[in-house]
Short mmCIF file of C-alpha atoms in Angstrom, two decimals:
data_model
loop_
_atom_site.label_atom_id
_atom_site.label_comp_id
_atom_site.label_asym_id
_atom_site.label_seq_id
_atom_site.Cartn_x
_atom_site.Cartn_y
_atom_site.Cartn_z
CA UNK A 1 187.30 123.50 117.50
CA UNK A 2 185.14 120.21 117.68
CA UNK A 3 185.89 117.76 120.60
CA UNK A 4 185.48 114.40 120.14
CA UNK A 5 184.24 111.74 122.83
CA UNK A 6 185.89 108.25 122.72
CA UNK A 7 183.90 105.73 124.50
CA UNK A 8 186.27 102.10 125.23
CA UNK A 9 184.07 99.48 126.75
CA UNK A 10 186.04 96.67 128.64
CA UNK A 11 185.85 93.74 130.68
CA UNK A 12 188.98 91.69 131.51
CA UNK A 13 190.62 93.20 128.32
CA UNK A 14 194.08 93.66 129.95
CA UNK A 15 195.68 91.27 126.92
CA UNK A 16 194.54 94.04 124.07
CA UNK A 17 193.80 97.09 125.93
CA UNK A 18 197.56 98.93 125.69
CA UNK A 19 197.25 99.45 122.21
CA UNK A 20 193.60 101.24 122.09
CA UNK A 21 194.93 103.64 124.67
CA UNK A 22 198.39 104.42 122.99
CA UNK A 23 196.60 105.13 119.82
CA UNK A 24 194.52 107.70 121.55
CA UNK A 25 197.38 109.00 123.62
CA UNK A 26 199.44 109.29 120.77
CA UNK A 27 196.85 111.85 118.69
CA UNK A 28 197.96 115.58 118.43
CA UNK A 29 194.75 116.74 118.69
CA UNK A 30 193.80 118.28 121.62
CA UNK A 31 190.47 118.43 122.32
CA UNK A 32 189.37 114.38 123.27
CA UNK A 33 187.39 113.42 126.11
CA UNK A 34 187.93 109.42 126.40
CA UNK A 35 185.72 107.34 128.69
CA UNK A 36 186.74 104.33 129.77
CA UNK A 37 183.58 102.16 130.45
CA UNK A 38 184.67 99.16 132.53
CA UNK A 39 182.40 96.32 133.93
CA UNK A 40 184.07 95.75 136.89
CA UNK A 41 187.12 93.72 135.58
CA UNK A 42 188.82 91.31 137.56
CA UNK A 43 191.93 91.16 135.66
CA UNK A 44 194.64 94.30 135.39
CA UNK A 45 192.17 96.19 133.23
CA UNK A 46 191.47 98.85 135.82
CA UNK A 47 195.25 99.24 136.81
CA UNK A 48 196.15 99.48 133.03
CA UNK A 49 193.51 102.04 132.25
CA UNK A 50 194.60 104.05 135.64
CA UNK A 51 198.45 104.19 134.02
CA UNK A 52 196.90 105.47 130.96
CA UNK A 53 195.06 107.97 132.65
CA UNK A 54 198.12 109.07 134.77
CA UNK A 55 200.24 109.15 131.43
CA UNK A 56 197.57 111.75 129.45
CA UNK A 57 197.36 113.65 132.67
CA UNK A 58 201.38 113.95 132.40
CA UNK A 59 201.31 114.80 128.95
CA UNK A 60 200.49 117.75 126.67
CA UNK A 61 197.91 116.44 124.61
CA UNK A 62 194.92 118.24 126.54
CA UNK A 63 192.97 115.04 126.75
CA UNK A 64 190.52 114.40 129.41
CA UNK A 65 190.39 110.65 130.57
CA UNK A 66 187.57 109.37 132.82
CA UNK A 67 187.23 105.52 133.96
CA UNK A 68 184.42 103.92 135.35
CA UNK A 69 184.36 100.62 136.63
CA UNK A 70 181.36 98.92 137.60
CA UNK A 71 179.11 95.56 137.34
CA UNK A 72 177.09 96.33 134.03
CA UNK A 73 174.31 94.14 132.06
CA UNK A 74 176.43 93.59 129.28
CA UNK A 75 178.15 95.36 126.11
CA UNK A 76 175.61 97.80 124.51
CA UNK A 77 174.26 98.42 128.61
CA UNK A 78 178.01 99.87 129.01
CA UNK A 79 178.11 101.66 125.99
CA UNK A 80 174.53 103.43 126.64
CA UNK A 81 176.53 104.42 129.76
CA UNK A 82 179.38 105.69 127.81
CA UNK A 83 177.04 107.49 125.50
CA UNK A 84 174.86 108.95 128.53
CA UNK A 85 178.00 110.71 130.11
CA UNK A 86 179.60 112.01 126.53
CA UNK A 87 180.20 115.64 126.62
CA UNK A 88 181.92 115.98 123.03
CA UNK A 89 180.44 117.24 120.02
CA UNK A 90 180.94 113.99 118.42
CA UNK A 91 180.95 110.74 120.12
CA UNK A 92 182.76 107.26 118.88
CA UNK A 93 183.14 104.04 120.02
CA UNK A 94 186.82 102.25 120.23
CA UNK A 95 186.59 98.99 121.52
CA UNK A 96 189.79 97.50 123.55
CA UNK A 97 191.97 95.96 120.64
CA UNK A 98 190.79 98.40 117.94
CA UNK A 99 193.21 101.32 117.49
CA UNK A 100 193.24 104.90 115.64
CA UNK A 101 195.56 104.39 112.78
CA UNK A 102 197.70 107.50 113.27
CA UNK A 103 198.66 110.25 115.44
CA UNK A 104 197.15 112.65 113.14
CA UNK A 105 193.79 110.77 112.55
CA UNK A 106 191.58 113.21 114.74
CA UNK A 107 193.18 116.45 113.68
CA UNK A 108 192.30 114.92 109.89
CA UNK A 109 188.93 114.48 110.82
CA UNK A 110 188.28 117.47 112.94
CA UNK A 111 189.82 119.67 109.63
CA UNK A 112 187.01 118.56 107.44
CA UNK A 113 184.29 119.28 109.81
CA UNK A 114 182.83 122.79 109.00
CA UNK A 115 181.77 124.01 112.70
CA UNK A 116 179.12 126.13 111.08
CA UNK A 117 176.83 123.41 109.69
CA UNK A 118 178.44 120.28 111.17
CA UNK A 119 177.47 116.80 109.53
CA UNK A 120 175.23 114.37 111.51
CA UNK A 121 177.29 111.61 110.83
CA UNK A 122 181.15 111.33 109.65
CA UNK A 123 182.22 108.07 108.57
CA UNK A 124 185.42 106.27 106.72
CA UNK A 125 186.78 103.24 106.06
CA UNK A 126 188.16 100.27 107.99
CA UNK A 127 191.27 98.33 107.75
CA UNK A 128 191.27 94.76 109.79
CA UNK A 129 194.32 94.00 111.75
CA UNK A 130 195.59 90.99 114.10
CA UNK A 131 196.34 91.26 117.77
CA UNK A 132 200.04 92.90 117.04
CA UNK A 133 198.28 95.71 114.95
CA UNK A 134 199.33 94.37 111.66
CA UNK A 135 197.40 95.14 108.62
CA UNK A 136 195.60 91.91 107.16
CA UNK A 137 192.91 93.60 104.84
CA UNK A 138 190.33 96.02 103.88
CA UNK A 139 186.92 95.35 105.62
CA UNK A 140 185.25 93.71 103.03
CA UNK A 141 182.25 95.94 103.44
CA UNK A 142 182.80 99.28 102.37
CA UNK A 143 181.24 102.43 103.00
CA UNK A 144 179.26 104.07 99.84
CA UNK A 145 180.38 107.36 98.40
CA UNK A 146 176.87 108.84 99.98
CA UNK A 147 175.37 107.04 103.28
CA UNK A 148 171.76 107.04 104.25
CA UNK A 149 170.04 104.80 106.39
CA UNK A 150 169.15 102.70 103.50
CA UNK A 151 172.22 101.49 102.62
CA UNK A 152 172.52 99.44 105.52
CA UNK A 153 170.11 97.12 103.61
CA UNK A 154 173.28 96.04 101.86
CA UNK A 155 175.01 94.97 105.29
CA UNK A 156 176.68 97.10 107.65
CA UNK A 157 178.52 99.13 105.16
CA UNK A 158 180.03 101.40 108.05
CA UNK A 159 181.68 100.08 110.64
CA UNK A 160 180.40 100.86 114.28
CA UNK A 161 184.00 102.13 115.15
CA UNK A 162 184.46 104.44 111.85
CA UNK A 163 181.14 106.05 112.26
CA UNK A 164 181.15 109.19 114.41
CA UNK A 165 177.77 110.50 115.20
CA UNK A 166 176.86 114.03 115.95
CA UNK A 167 176.40 113.88 119.87
CA UNK A 168 173.15 115.44 120.19
CA UNK A 169 171.49 112.98 117.26
CA UNK A 170 173.57 110.10 119.19
CA UNK A 171 171.65 110.94 122.37
CA UNK A 172 168.36 110.96 120.78
CA UNK A 173 168.83 106.97 120.26
CA UNK A 174 169.10 104.45 123.28
CA UNK A 175 171.02 101.05 122.41
CA UNK A 176 168.15 98.30 122.27
CA UNK A 177 169.44 96.28 124.70
CA UNK A 178 166.91 93.34 123.12
CA UNK A 179 169.99 92.83 120.82
CA UNK A 180 172.94 91.11 122.25
CA UNK A 181 175.41 91.17 119.69
CA UNK A 182 173.98 93.49 117.07
CA UNK A 183 172.55 96.47 118.86
CA UNK A 184 175.14 98.63 117.08
CA UNK A 185 173.56 98.13 113.59
CA UNK A 186 169.92 98.97 114.88
CA UNK A 187 171.55 102.03 116.72
CA UNK A 188 173.35 103.07 113.87
CA UNK A 189 170.29 103.15 111.43
CA UNK A 190 168.11 105.01 113.84
CA UNK A 191 171.10 107.62 114.34
CA UNK A 192 170.67 108.28 110.59
CA UNK A 193 167.19 108.46 110.56
CA UNK A 194 167.27 111.29 113.06
CA UNK A 195 169.89 112.86 111.07
CA UNK A 196 167.68 112.64 107.74
CA UNK A 197 164.67 114.35 109.69
CA UNK A 198 167.02 117.17 110.67
CA UNK A 199 168.61 117.46 107.23
CA UNK A 200 171.67 116.63 108.27
CA UNK A 201 174.75 115.59 105.88
CA UNK A 202 176.19 112.20 106.70
CA UNK A 203 179.92 113.16 105.52
CA UNK A 204 182.61 110.75 103.63
CA UNK A 205 186.13 111.09 104.99
CA UNK A 206 187.41 108.98 102.40
CA UNK A 207 190.03 107.66 104.64
CA UNK A 208 190.79 104.84 106.92
CA UNK A 209 189.90 106.07 110.25
CA UNK A 210 190.23 102.91 112.36
CA UNK A 211 192.05 99.67 112.94
CA UNK A 212 189.72 97.25 113.74
CA UNK A 213 191.06 93.84 115.57
CA UNK A 214 189.43 90.52 114.26
CA UNK A 215 187.63 88.70 116.92
CA UNK A 216 185.27 90.96 118.17
CA UNK A 217 181.91 89.79 119.77
CA UNK A 218 180.09 89.79 116.60
CA UNK A 219 182.38 87.29 114.91
CA UNK A 220 182.86 85.08 117.96
CA UNK A 221 178.95 84.70 118.05
CA UNK A 222 178.67 84.86 114.53
CA UNK A 223 175.14 82.79 113.99
CA UNK A 224 173.59 84.66 116.83
CA UNK A 225 174.71 87.94 115.43
CA UNK A 226 172.95 87.19 111.85
CA UNK A 227 170.02 86.04 113.37
CA UNK A 228 169.77 89.65 115.23
CA UNK A 229 170.91 91.37 112.05
CA UNK A 230 167.77 89.38 110.17
CA UNK A 231 165.46 90.83 112.83
CA UNK A 232 166.83 94.26 112.68
CA UNK A 233 166.37 94.76 108.75
CA UNK A 234 163.00 93.49 108.77
CA UNK A 235 162.49 96.36 111.59
CA UNK A 236 163.61 98.92 109.45
CA UNK A 237 163.19 97.86 105.97
CA UNK A 238 160.33 95.53 105.77
CA UNK A 239 160.09 91.50 105.12
CA UNK A 240 160.06 91.63 101.66
CA UNK A 241 163.15 93.79 101.29
CA UNK A 242 164.90 91.76 103.77
CA UNK A 243 164.23 88.64 102.00
CA UNK A 244 164.99 89.47 98.64
CA UNK A 245 168.20 91.25 100.01
CA UNK A 246 169.04 87.73 101.85
CA UNK A 247 168.46 86.01 98.76
CA UNK A 248 171.33 88.07 97.13
CA UNK A 249 173.51 87.65 100.01
CA UNK A 250 173.10 84.17 99.30
CA UNK A 251 173.95 84.09 95.77
CA UNK A 252 176.55 86.55 96.08
CA UNK A 253 178.63 84.06 98.54
CA UNK A 254 178.18 80.96 95.87
CA UNK A 255 179.68 82.93 92.83
CA UNK A 256 182.18 85.74 94.51
#
C-alpha cells in the first residue's frame, strides 16, 4: 500500500489548526505520515499539535505524526523543510485551516493508484469553505481532464492542496524562495515538467480532495501574488504567451 506524507506548515495558527488535524486524525487509511512544521509559534499552536499527536498515537489509525518547531525564513522555507523530510510515496501540503473532506478521502485516493506504475501527480477538485468548515462554493479554476505543465498558462487550475506529487519527483524540485507568495505555482509547474521527462501520468481523481479555507496568504497579499505569478508565467511560457493570456484574463473579467 502506498504511503502519504501530509505537510502542515504553521505559525501562530492556534485559531485554525484543530479542524485540519481533526480531518487527518479521522482518516481511515493507515499509511499516513503527518509532518507539522512550525515556525516557533508563540501562541498555543505547538501545544495543540502535541495534543493531536498524542490522540493520533493513542488511536488505531496507524498514522505517524512528527512535530518540528523552530524559526524559519518564511512559508516556503518551512514547506521545503517538510518536503526534505517526507518519506511517503506521495507528498501533499495541507495548510492550517484546510481540511480533508471525508474520513475515506485518502483511502479513495489510494484505491485509484496503480502500484506498478504510480502516476507522477494525483490531482482533484477543491471546495472553498469558511472558517467553520461550511461549504461556500467550488473553486473557480477547476482541473482539466488532462493536466500538463502547459495547463497552468490558464492560471493555477489545480489548487496546491489538491496536488499530490510523487515524492521522488517532488524532491527533484526545490521551492524557489525568491517568490514569497506564489512559489507553489512555480513548484507545481516544475514538478509536472519532471514528470513529463519521465513519461509519468498526471492522474485526475475526478472528486473533491480538499476543502480550502478562504483568506490564505496569496489572497491576503493579492496584488503581490499576481505580480509574482506574472513573472512565473514568463519564466515558463515566455513573454508573448503570458501577455496574450493576461489580455484574455482581463477580457474575461469584463464579460463574465
